[in-house]
Every structure is written in C-alpha cells, then in structure tokens.
Coordinates of C-alpha atoms and ligand atoms in Angstrom, one line a residue:
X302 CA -12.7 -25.1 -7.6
X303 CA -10.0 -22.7 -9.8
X304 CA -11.8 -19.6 -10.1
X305 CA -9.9 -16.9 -12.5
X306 CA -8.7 -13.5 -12.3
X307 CA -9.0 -10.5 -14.6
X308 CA -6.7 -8.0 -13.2
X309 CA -7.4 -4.4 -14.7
X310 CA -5.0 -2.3 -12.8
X311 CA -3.6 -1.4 -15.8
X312 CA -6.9 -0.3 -16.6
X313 CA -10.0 0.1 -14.4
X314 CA -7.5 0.9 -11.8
X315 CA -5.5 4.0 -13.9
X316 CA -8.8 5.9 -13.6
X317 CA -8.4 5.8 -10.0
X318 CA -7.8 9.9 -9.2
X319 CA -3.7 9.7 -8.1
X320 CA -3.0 6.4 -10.0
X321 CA -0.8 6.7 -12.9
X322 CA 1.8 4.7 -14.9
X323 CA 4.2 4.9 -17.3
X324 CA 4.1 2.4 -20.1
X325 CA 7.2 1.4 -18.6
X326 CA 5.7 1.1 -15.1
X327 CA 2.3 -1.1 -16.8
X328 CA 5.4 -3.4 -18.4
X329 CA 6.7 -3.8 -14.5
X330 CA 3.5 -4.2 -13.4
X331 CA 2.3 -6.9 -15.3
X332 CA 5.1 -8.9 -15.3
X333 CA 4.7 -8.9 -11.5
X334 CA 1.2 -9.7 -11.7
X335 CA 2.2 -13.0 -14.1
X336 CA 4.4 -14.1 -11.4
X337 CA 1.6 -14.1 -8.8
X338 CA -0.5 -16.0 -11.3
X339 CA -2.7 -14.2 -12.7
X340 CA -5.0 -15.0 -15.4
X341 CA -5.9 -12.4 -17.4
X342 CA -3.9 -9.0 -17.3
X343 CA -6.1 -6.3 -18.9
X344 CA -3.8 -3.3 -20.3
X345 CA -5.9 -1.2 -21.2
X346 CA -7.9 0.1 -24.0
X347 CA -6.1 0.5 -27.1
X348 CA -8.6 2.6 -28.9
X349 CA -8.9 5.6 -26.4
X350 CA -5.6 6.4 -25.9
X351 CA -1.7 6.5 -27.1
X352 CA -0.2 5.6 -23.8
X353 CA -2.3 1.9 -23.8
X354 CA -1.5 1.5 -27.6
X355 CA 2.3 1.9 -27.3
X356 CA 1.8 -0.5 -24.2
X357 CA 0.4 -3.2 -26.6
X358 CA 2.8 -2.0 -29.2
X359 CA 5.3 -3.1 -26.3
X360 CA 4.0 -6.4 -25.1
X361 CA 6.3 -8.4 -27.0
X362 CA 9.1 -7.5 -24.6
X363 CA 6.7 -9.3 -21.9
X364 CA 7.8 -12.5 -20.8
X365 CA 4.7 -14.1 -19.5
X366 CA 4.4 -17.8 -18.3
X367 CA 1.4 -17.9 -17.4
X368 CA -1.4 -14.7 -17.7
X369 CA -3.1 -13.9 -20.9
X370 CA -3.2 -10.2 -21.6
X371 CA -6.2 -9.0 -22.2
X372 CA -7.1 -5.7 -24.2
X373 CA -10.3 -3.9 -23.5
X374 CA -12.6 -2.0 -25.8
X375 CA -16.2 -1.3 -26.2
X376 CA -18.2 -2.7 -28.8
X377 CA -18.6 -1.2 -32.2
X378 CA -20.1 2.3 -32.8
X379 CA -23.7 2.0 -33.7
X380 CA -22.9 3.9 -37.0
X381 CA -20.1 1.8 -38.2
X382 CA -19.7 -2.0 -38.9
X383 CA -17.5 -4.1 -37.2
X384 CA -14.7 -3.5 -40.1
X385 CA -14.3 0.4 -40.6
X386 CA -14.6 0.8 -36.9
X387 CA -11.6 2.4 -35.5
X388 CA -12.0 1.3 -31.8
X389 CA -12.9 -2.7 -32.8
X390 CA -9.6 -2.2 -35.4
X391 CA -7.4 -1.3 -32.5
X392 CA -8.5 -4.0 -30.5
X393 CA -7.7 -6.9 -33.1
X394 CA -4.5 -4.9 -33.8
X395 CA -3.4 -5.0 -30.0
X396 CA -2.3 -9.0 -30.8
X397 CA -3.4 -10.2 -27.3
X398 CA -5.2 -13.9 -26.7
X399 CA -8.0 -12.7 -25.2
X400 CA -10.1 -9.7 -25.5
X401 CA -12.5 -7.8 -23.3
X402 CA -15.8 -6.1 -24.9
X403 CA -17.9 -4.0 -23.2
X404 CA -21.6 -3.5 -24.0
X405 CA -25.1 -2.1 -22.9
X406 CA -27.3 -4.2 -20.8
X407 CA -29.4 -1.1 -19.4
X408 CA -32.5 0.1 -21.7
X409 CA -31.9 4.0 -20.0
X410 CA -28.6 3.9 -21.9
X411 CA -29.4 2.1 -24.8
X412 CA -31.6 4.8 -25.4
X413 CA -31.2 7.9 -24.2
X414 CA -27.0 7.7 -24.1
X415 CA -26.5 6.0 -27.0
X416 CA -29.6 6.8 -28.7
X417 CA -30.3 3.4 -30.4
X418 CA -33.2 0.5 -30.4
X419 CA -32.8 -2.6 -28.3
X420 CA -32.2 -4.6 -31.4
X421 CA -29.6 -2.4 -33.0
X422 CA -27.7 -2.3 -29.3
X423 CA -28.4 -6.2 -29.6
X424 CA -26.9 -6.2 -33.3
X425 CA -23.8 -3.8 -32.1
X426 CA -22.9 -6.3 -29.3
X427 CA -23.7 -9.6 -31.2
X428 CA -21.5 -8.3 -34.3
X429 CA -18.4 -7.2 -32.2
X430 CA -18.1 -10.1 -30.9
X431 CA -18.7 -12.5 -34.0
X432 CA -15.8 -10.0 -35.5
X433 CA -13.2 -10.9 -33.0
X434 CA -14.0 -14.5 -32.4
X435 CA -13.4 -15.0 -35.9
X436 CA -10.0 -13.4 -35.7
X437 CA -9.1 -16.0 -33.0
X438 CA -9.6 -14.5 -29.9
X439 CA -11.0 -15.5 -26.6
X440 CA -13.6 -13.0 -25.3
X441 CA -15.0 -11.8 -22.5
X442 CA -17.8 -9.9 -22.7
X443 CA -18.6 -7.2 -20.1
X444 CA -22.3 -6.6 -19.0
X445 CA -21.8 -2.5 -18.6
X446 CA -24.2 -1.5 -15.9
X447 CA -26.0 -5.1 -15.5
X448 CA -27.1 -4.8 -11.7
X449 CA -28.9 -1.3 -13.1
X450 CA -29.9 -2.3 -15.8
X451 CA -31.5 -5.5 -14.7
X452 CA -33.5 -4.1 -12.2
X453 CA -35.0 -1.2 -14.3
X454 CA -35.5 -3.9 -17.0
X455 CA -34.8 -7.0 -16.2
X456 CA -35.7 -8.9 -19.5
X457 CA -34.2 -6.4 -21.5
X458 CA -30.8 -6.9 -19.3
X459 CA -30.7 -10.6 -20.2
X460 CA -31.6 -10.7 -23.9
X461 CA -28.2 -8.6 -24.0
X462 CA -26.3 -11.8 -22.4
X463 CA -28.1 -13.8 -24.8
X464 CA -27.0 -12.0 -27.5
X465 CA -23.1 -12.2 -26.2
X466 CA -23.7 -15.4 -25.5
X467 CA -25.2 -17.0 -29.2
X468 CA -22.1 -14.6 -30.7
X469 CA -19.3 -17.0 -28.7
X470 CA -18.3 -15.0 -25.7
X471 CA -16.1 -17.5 -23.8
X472 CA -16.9 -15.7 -20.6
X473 CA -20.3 -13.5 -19.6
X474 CA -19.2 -11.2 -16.6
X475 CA -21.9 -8.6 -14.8
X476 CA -20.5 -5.7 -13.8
X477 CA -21.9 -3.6 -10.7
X478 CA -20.7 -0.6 -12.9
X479 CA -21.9 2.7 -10.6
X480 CA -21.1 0.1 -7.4
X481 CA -24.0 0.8 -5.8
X482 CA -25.6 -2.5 -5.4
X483 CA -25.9 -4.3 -2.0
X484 CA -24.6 -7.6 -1.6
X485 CA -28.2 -9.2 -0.6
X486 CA -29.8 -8.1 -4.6
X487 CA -26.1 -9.1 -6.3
X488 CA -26.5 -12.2 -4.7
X489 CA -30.1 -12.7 -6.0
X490 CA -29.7 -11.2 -9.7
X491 CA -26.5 -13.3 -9.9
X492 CA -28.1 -16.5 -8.8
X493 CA -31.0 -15.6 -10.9
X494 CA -28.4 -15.6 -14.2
X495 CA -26.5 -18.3 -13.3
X496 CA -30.1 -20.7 -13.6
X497 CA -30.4 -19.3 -17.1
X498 CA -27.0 -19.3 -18.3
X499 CA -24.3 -21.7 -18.7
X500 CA -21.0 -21.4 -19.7
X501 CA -18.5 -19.0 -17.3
X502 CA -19.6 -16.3 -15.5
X503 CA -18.0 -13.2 -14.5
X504 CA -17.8 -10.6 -11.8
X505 CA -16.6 -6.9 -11.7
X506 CA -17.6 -4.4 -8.9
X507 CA -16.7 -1.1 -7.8
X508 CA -16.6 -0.1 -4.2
X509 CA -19.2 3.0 -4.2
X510 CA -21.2 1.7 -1.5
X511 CA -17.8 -0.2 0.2
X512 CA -19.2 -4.1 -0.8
X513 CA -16.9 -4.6 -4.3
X514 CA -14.6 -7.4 -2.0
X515 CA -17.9 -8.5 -0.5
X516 CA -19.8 -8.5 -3.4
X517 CA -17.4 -10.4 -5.5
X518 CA -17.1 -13.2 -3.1
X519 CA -21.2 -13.3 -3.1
X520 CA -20.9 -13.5 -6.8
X521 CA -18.4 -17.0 -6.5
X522 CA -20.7 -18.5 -4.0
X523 CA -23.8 -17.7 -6.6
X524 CA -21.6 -19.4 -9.5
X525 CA -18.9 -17.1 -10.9
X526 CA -15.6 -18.5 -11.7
X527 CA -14.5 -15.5 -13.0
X528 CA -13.2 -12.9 -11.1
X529 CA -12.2 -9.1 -12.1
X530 CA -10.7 -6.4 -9.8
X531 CA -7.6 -4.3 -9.2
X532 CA -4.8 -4.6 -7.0
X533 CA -4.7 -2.5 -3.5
X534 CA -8.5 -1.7 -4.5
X535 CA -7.8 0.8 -7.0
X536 CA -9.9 2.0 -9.4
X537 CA -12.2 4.8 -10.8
X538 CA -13.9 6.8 -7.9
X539 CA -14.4 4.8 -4.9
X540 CA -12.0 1.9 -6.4
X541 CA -12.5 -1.8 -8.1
X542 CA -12.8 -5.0 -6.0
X543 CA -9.2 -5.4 -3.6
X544 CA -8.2 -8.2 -5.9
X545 CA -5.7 -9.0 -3.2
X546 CA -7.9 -9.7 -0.5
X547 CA -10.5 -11.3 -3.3
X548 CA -7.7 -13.8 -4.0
X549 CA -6.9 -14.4 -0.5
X550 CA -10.5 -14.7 1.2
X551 CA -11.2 -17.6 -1.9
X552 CA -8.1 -19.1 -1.4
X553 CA -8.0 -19.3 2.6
X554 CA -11.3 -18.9 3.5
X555 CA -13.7 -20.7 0.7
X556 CA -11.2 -23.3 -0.6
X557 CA -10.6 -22.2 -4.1
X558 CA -7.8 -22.5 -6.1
X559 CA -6.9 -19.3 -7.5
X560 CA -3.1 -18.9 -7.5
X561 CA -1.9 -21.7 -5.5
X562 CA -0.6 -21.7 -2.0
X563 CA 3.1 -21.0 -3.3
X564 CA 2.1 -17.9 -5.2
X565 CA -0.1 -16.5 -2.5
X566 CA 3.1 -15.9 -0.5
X567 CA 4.1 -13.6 -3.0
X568 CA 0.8 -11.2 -2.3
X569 CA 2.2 -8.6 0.0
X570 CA 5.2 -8.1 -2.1
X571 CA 3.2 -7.6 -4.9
X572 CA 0.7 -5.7 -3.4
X573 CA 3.6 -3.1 -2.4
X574 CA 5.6 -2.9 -5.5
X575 CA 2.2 -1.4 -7.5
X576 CA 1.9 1.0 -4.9
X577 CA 5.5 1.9 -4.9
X578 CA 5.0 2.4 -8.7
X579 CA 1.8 4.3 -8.4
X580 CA 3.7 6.5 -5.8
X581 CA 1.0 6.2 -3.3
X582 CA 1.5 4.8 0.1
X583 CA 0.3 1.3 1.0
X584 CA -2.7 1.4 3.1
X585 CA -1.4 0.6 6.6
X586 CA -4.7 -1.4 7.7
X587 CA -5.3 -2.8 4.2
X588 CA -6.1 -6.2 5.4
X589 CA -4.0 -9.1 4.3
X590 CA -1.0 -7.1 2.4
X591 CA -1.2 -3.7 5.2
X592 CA 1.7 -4.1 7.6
X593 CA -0.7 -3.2 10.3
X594 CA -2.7 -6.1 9.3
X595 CA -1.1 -8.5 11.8
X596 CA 0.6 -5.7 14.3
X597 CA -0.3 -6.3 17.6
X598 CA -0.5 -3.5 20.4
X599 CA -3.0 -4.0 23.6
X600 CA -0.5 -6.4 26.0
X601 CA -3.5 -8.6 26.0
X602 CA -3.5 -9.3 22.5
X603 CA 0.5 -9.6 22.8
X604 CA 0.8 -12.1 25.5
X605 CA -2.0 -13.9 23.9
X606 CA -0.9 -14.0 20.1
X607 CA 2.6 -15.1 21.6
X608 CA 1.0 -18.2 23.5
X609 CA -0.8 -19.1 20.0
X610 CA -0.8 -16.7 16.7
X611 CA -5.0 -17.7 16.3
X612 CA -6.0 -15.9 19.4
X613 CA -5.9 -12.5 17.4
X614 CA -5.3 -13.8 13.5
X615 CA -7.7 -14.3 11.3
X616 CA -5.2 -16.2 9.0
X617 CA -1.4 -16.7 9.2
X618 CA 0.5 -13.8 8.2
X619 CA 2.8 -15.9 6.4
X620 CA 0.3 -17.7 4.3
X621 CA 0.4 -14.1 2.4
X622 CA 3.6 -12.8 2.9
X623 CA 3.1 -10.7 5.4
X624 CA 4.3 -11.0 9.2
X625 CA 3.2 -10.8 12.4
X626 CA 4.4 -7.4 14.3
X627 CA 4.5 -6.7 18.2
X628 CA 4.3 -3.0 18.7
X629 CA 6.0 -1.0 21.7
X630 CA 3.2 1.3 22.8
X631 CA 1.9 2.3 26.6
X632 CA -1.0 0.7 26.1
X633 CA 0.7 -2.7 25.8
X634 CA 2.2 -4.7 28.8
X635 CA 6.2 -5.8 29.0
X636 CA 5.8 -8.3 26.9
X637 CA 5.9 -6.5 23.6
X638 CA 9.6 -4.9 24.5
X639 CA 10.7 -8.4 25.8
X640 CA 9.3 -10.4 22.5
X641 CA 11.1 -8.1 20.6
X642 CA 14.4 -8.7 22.6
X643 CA 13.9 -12.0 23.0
X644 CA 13.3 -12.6 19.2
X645 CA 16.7 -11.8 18.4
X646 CA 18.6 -13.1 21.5
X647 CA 19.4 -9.6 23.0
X648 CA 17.0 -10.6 26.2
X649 CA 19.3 -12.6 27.6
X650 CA 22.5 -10.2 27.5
X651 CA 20.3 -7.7 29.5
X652 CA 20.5 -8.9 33.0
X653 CA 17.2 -8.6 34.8
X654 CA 17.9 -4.9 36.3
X655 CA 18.6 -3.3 33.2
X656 CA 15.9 -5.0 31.4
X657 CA 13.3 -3.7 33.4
X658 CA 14.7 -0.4 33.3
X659 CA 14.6 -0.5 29.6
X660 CA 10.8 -1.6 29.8
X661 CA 10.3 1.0 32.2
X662 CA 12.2 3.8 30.4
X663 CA 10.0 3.0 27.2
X664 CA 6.9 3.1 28.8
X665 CA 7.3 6.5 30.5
X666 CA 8.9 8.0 27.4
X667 CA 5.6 6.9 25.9
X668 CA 3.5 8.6 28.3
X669 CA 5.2 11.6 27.8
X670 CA 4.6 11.8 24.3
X671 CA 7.5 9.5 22.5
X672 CA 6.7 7.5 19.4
X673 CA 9.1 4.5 19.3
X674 CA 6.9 3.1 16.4
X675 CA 8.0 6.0 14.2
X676 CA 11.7 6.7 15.5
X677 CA 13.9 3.6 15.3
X678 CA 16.9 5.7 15.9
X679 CA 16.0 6.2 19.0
X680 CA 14.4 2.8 19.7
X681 CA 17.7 1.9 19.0
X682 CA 19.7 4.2 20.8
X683 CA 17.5 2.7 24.1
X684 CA 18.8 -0.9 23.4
X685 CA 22.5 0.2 22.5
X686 CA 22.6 2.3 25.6
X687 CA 20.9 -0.3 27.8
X688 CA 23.7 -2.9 26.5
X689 CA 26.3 -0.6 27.4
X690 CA 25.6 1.4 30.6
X691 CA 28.7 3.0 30.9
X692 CA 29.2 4.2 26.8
X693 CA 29.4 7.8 27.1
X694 CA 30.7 10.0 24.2
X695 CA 30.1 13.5 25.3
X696 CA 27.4 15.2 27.7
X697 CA 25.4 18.4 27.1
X698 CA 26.7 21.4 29.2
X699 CA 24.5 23.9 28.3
X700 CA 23.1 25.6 25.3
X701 CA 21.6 28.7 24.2
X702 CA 20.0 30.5 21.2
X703 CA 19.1 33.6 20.2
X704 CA 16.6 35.3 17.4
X705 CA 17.0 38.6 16.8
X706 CA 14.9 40.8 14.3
X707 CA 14.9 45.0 14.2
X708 CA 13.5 46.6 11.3
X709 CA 12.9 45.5 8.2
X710 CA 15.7 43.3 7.8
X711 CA 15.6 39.4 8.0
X712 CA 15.9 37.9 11.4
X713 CA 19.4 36.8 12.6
X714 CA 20.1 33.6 14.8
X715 CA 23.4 32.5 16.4
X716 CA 23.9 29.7 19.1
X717 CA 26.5 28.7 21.4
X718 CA 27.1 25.1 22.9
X719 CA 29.3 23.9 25.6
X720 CA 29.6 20.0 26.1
X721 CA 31.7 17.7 27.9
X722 CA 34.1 15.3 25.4
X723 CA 36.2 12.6 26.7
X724 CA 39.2 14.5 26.3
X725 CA 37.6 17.9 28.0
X726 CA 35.2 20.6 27.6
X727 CA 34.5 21.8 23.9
X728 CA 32.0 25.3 23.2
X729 CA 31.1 26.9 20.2
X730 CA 29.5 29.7 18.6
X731 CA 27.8 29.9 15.3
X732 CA 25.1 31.6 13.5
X733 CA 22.5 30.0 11.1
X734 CA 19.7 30.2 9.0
X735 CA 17.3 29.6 12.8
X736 CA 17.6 28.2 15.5
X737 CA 17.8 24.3 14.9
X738 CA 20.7 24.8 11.9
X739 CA 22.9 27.3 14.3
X740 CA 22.7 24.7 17.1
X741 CA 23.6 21.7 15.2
X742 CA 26.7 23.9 13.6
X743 CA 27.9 24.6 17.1
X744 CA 27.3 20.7 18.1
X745 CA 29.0 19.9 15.1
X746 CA 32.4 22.1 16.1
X747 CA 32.6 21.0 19.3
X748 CA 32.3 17.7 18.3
X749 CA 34.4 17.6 15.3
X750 CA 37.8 17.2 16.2
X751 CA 37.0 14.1 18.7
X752 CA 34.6 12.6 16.1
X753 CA 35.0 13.4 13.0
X754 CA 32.6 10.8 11.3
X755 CA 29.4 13.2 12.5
X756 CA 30.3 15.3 9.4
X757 CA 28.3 13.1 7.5
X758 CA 24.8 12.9 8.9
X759 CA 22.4 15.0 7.5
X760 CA 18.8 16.0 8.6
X761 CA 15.9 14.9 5.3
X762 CA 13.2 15.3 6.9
X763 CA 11.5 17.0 9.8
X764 CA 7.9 17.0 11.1
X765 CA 6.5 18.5 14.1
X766 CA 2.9 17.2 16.1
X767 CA 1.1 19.4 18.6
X768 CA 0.1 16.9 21.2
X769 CA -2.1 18.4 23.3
X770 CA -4.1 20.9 21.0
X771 CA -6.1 22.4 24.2
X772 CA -3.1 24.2 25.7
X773 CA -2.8 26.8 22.0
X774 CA 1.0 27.8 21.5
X775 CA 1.8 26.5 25.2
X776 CA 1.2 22.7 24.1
X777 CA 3.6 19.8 23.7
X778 CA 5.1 19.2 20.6
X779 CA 6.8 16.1 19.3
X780 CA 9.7 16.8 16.8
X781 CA 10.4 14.0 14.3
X782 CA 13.7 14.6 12.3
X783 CA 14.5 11.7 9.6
X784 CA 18.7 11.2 9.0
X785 CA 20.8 9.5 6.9
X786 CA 24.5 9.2 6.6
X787 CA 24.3 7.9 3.5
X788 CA 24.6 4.4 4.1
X789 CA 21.3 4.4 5.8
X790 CA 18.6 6.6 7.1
X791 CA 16.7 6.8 10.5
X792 CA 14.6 8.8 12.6
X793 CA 14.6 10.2 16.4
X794 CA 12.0 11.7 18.1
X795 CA 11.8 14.8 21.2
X796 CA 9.1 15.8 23.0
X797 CA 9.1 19.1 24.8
X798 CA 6.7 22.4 25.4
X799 CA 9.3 23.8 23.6
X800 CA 9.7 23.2 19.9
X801 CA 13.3 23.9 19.8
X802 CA 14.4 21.7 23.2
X803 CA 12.3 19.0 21.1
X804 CA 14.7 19.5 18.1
X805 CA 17.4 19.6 20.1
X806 CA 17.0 16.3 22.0
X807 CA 16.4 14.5 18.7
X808 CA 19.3 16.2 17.5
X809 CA 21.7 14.2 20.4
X810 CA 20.3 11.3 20.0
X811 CA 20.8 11.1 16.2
X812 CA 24.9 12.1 16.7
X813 CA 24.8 9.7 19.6
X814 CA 23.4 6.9 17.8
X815 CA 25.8 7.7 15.3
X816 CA 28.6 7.3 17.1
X817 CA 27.7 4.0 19.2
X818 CA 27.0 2.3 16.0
X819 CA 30.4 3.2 14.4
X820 CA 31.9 2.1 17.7
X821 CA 30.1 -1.1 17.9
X822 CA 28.6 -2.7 15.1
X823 CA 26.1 -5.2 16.2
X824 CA 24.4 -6.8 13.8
X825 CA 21.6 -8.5 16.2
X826 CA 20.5 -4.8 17.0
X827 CA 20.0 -4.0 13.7
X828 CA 18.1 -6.7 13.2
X829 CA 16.1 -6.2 16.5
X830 CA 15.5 -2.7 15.3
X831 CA 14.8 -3.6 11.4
X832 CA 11.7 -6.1 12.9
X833 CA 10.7 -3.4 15.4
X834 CA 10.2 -0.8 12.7
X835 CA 9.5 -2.8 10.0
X836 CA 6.8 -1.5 7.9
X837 CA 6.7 2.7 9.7
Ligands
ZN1635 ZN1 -15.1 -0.9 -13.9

C-alpha cells in the first residue's frame, strides 16, 4: 500500500536544541528531500517567525517534481475570525498546495491554556479550516496532544476530529505531542479511530519515551497512510520519528510503497547531507543510514557475513545506500585484514610470509593500544611498507628535548635530531613553541634538503586518550594527529607511556607516509585504504 510522508525537518526538527538552518540551507534541504520522494515537505510556520516567511517568500526558486510543500500554522486565535487573523493570513499568503493546521484535542488545554469552551475550540478549528479549504488548499489537520487528550477525555478528543473532519480536512493525523505514549495504548487509541473515521489518517510522534519509530510503524499497521517525522530523528527535545528508518522498515520490512526501491538507495546520502548542513555529526549506530550500521568486527561475524551477508544483516546495506564495512580490530580474527586486501586485489601481491606478518603486526599494534579504525595513515603506511620491504627513506638516530622554565618567564623548549638519510647522517637543532613543534622543526631540517616535498604537510588536528586511567599520570596515552598536505588529509596514531614518544612516532609515520606515496602512487592502496576508513 503507498503510505505518505510529511517531512518537518524544516520544522519540528529546527526546534531540536543544536539544529539550525539557514533559509538557504532549508532551500538545500528540501530540494534533497523531493529527490528522495517525499510527499509533503513542511517549511515551517510562516506566522511565528521571519526566517520561515522569507523561506516561503523563497519557494519559488524550488524546483520540486514531486513533494508538496506544506506550511504549518495553528488554527485561528479564539478572539479573531478566520479573516483579520494574522497567523491564518500568513498561512494562505505562504502560496503552498497543502497546509498543515494544528488544533486542541485535550479539554486540559482547551481550558485552562487557552481559556475557551469546547464549542468555541470546536468553532476555532472547524472555521480555520473551512477558511483555507476555500482558498484551495489541501489540509492536514494536526490532532495537538490527541494520545493525552484522549485518554483524559476521550469523547471530547474525538468530537475535535469530527469537527476537522465535517470542515474538509483531506488528512486527520494524531499526534503523540509530549511522546510519552507506549506503543501497546497508540496502538489501541489508533485502532479505536480508525473504526470511527474514514478518510486518511495520520501519525506524528516524538521520541520522549524512545518509541516515535516504533510507534509510527504501530500506527500504519492500525490504519495510517500518513506518515510525519524528521530526518536523522531530529526534533524538539528528545526528537520526532527517524523518518529514515520509518521509510525503510515500511518499505523493507512491511511491504509498503513509500518512495520506491530506486529512491530508497538515495537514504544514506540524504540522511548525511542534513546532518552535514545542521553541522552535527551523523550518529555512527543510527541504524540503516549510520556507517556502523553494517560494520562488522568480532572474526565470527566476519567470516560469517563473508560466507553470506544475512548471517549478521538485517537488510542489505545497499538496498539503502549504505555498505557493508569489515573492521580491523583485535577482537576480530585474520579475516577482516585479508577481506580488505583481498577486496582490492592487494592479497595476492603479498606473498604468504609477509601477509601474515602484516596480520600479525596489526593485531599486536592493537593490543598495545593502536586504533587502525581512526588512523588511515598509518593503516596505510602498514600496507605500503608490507608491499615494499626494503623502502627505506631515512631511520631515526636519536632524539632529544628539553623544557626549561626559571622564574617567572615563559618556558623555553629546544630539540635536537639526528637521523640516517640515504645520502648520510643529517642532525638538527631548533627551538619551538614545546616540545612536539621543536621536534618536527628539527625533523623537518634534516630532512629537507633530501626531501624537500615534507615542507608541505601540516599537523590540523591533535587529540590525545589516556588508555589505562588506573595508572594516574604514569598511564598510556594514544596520540592522534590529523595531516593534510593540501591535496588530502589523514591521520596516524602512537601509543606510548610517554605523551611526547607518542607524538613523535605519529610524527614519522605521517613524513614517511608522505614520502612513499609521492614515490609510488598506487591507486589500489588508496582505494584499499579509502574502504578501510570509510565512514571514521
Ligand atoms: Zn511535533
């Protein structure tokens, strides 16, 4: 059966506490969200604020092929008719197809909030909605608080829907407003609606009580063709339905049509472009769109999902644009290294010696502390260096810093290095603002006149991890430094009991890396690497 979507990121989803957009991000947004096939985009609400008028204002430069944008508003004021007010004016003045209303279907708030009798609420809905059917629109009239209000009153909740109803709402959707309701009394109130009402009915729940997805999908089984929720879950407080897993659990697991097979492989890019505009990291274990969502780790689950994908997913990856990821950890067997390898025919120019001493390399840097997940570089470095055993560019001597501070005055810190270049032994000295910057001046000189190319990579970020907390200030720490060169960027990671030894190894690999990629450019490494890293 096609069920439809109301997609109010633009809306419901903004109130969410770090999610904001530009008018010229909500323009992206729903054009992205009429190419997945949605059908209805709410924008927001035109009477509440300048930022969602100047949106509407904008529409025009929309170039939708298939959604209808939807603007939101509540219904009249109890104090003004339909015509002088303000918020109802805005609404028709927005110039979208379709139009969301929002009324009172809980006495408490009828009463006490709003202050007004059950026939005057019943009026203020019934009126709104004549008013904007008659200017051509379709409506769709939100039940504010109906799961609330139909338990503290139940046959004051559905003489509201009536009302809506005999006005011409095209669509009647309940909305679990405060989110608190469980999915076992949605399912009954909804069921209990749909005997009374015909016509299309709607859904819209918030994840208070972590059941919006759950709840929604209750909803279509009890009769709702009519769907409302926000992408990646966002939303005020805890969040509106995940439309993105709504859309995929009715299409793959319940048979619905709700954007078509073709579309539904455009999920997880869609899913990441509104995060990237909201500025807010993609959940990693958001099911469906996360790119954990189909990494496998334990070797069990490795050797398994590689035998047949069903063993460990629920769905295929591909199915919503996602992919299926084999992750290099200690806790998995061989076989995650070797897929990997395999994947991108590097495998097979490993002979069988060096390729279990890569396996084994990885594994024990693992135990020790590495992160391969996080550091690509130096995943990379592993594979480059396994592929050519006898590549050597230069080979630590020794090095030392010092930190002195006397007095008042600001710490000083100088380094030397000595290291062995292909054309002899090179040392420097150099001070520097600590530690780390004097050592990788002095790596830098010696380095420089046999490569000069190392000029250009720069550190841009740099995060340290204690690893084992119990040991205080003697404990290990892993350093993560983040480079680019400014054709791309990557990351190595070194472990030590000493922060600056940590530094320092991440410090060689990065310049190493550097230099066996500009000697050999391999372009089924990177890709080997790319897959590897893919989504850290
Ligand atoms: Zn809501």
């Amino acid at each position: 059966m096609k069920i439809f979507t109301l997609d109010t990121t633009l809306r419901d989803g903004t109130q969410g506490e770090s999610v904001s957009f530009s008018v010229e991000d909500k323009l992206l947004i729903a054009q992205k969200l009429d190419e997945l096939g949605i059908d209805y985009i709410e924008g927001g609400w035109p009477g509440s604020n300048p930022k969602d008028k100047e949106f509407f204002a904008r529409a025009g430069e929309l170039k939708l092929k298939h959604s209808k944008l939807t603007a939101f508003g509540s219904t009249r004021f109890a104090r003004n008719t339909v015509e002088e007010d303000r918020n109802v004016q805005a609404l028709i003045a927005a110039g979208t197809p379709a139009i969301s209303i929002f009324g009172k279907s809980w006495d408490l708030h009828t009463t006490r909030a709003l202050g007004v009798t059950e026939e005057e609420n019943r009026r203020m809905i019934q009126e709104t909605i004549r008013y904007v059917k008659n200017h051509g629109k379709e409506v769709i009239y939100d039940a504010e608080h109906f799961f609330d209000g139909y338990n503290a009153n139940p046959a004051f909740a559905l003489r509201t829907l009536e009302a809506a109803q005999n006005a011409g709402a095209d669509v009647l959707c309940l909305c679990d407003t405060n989110g608190g309701t469980l999915p076992g009394r949605l399912t009954e109130i909804f069921a209990e609606v749909r005997r009374r009402f015909d016509g299309i009915l709607g859904i819209h729940t918030h994840n208070d009580s972590d059941v919006a997805v759950a709840n929604a999908l209750l909803a279509v089984e009890a009769g709702a063709t009519h769907v409302q929720g926000c992408i990646n879950g966002y939303g005020e407080r805890c969040g509106n339905a995940n439309l993105c897993s709504v859309i995929a659990d009715l299409e793959l697991k319940l048979g619905h049509t709700v954007v078509g097979a073709e579309r539904l492989a455009n999920l997880s890019h869609v899913a990441r472009f509104v995060a990237e505009l909201a500025n807010l990291p993609l959940r990693k274990e958001q099911p469906f769109v996360g790119h954990s969502a189909f990494a496998h780790k334990g070797g069990i689950h490795v050797s398994a999902v590689l035998k047949d994908s069903a063993t460990y997913e629920h769905v295929s990856p591909e199915a919503v644009g996602n992919r299926q990821r084999v992750l290099v950890s200690d806790l998995s067997g061989r076989g995650n290294v070797l897929y990997k390898l395999k994947q991108h025919g590097l495998a097979d120019r490993l002979g069988e010696d060096a390729r279990r001493e890569l396996l084994e390399r990885i594994k024990q840097m693992e135990y020790d502390g590495y992160e391969l997940e996080a550091a690509e570089g130096t995943f990379e470095l592993l594979v480059r260096e396994a592929l050519h055993p006898g590549l050597q560019f230069f080979e630590v001597e020794s090095y030392e810093v010092v930190t002195r501070s006397s007095g008042p005055a600001d710490s000083r810190t100088s380094a030397s290095v000595v290291v062995q270049a292909r054309d002899g032994v090179h040392s420097a000295t150099a001070s520097g603002h600590g530690p780390f910057n004097a050592l990788h001046l002095c790596l830098r000189k010696c380095l420089s006149s046999v490569y000069p190319q190392i000029a250009d990579v720069r550190l841009t970020d740099y995060k340290v991890r204690v690893l084992e907390p119990r040991k205080g200030t003697a404990a290990k720490v892993r350093v993560l430094i983040e480079w680019s060169d400014h054709r791309k960027s990557w990351s190595t990671v070194g472990v030590s009991d000493n922060v600056i030894e940590a530094s320092w190894k991440a410090l060689v690999d990065a310049i190493r890396l550097e230099l066996m990629r500009l000697t050999e450019h391999d372009d089924s490494i990177d890709k080997a690497v790319e897959d590897y890293c893919w989504g850290v």
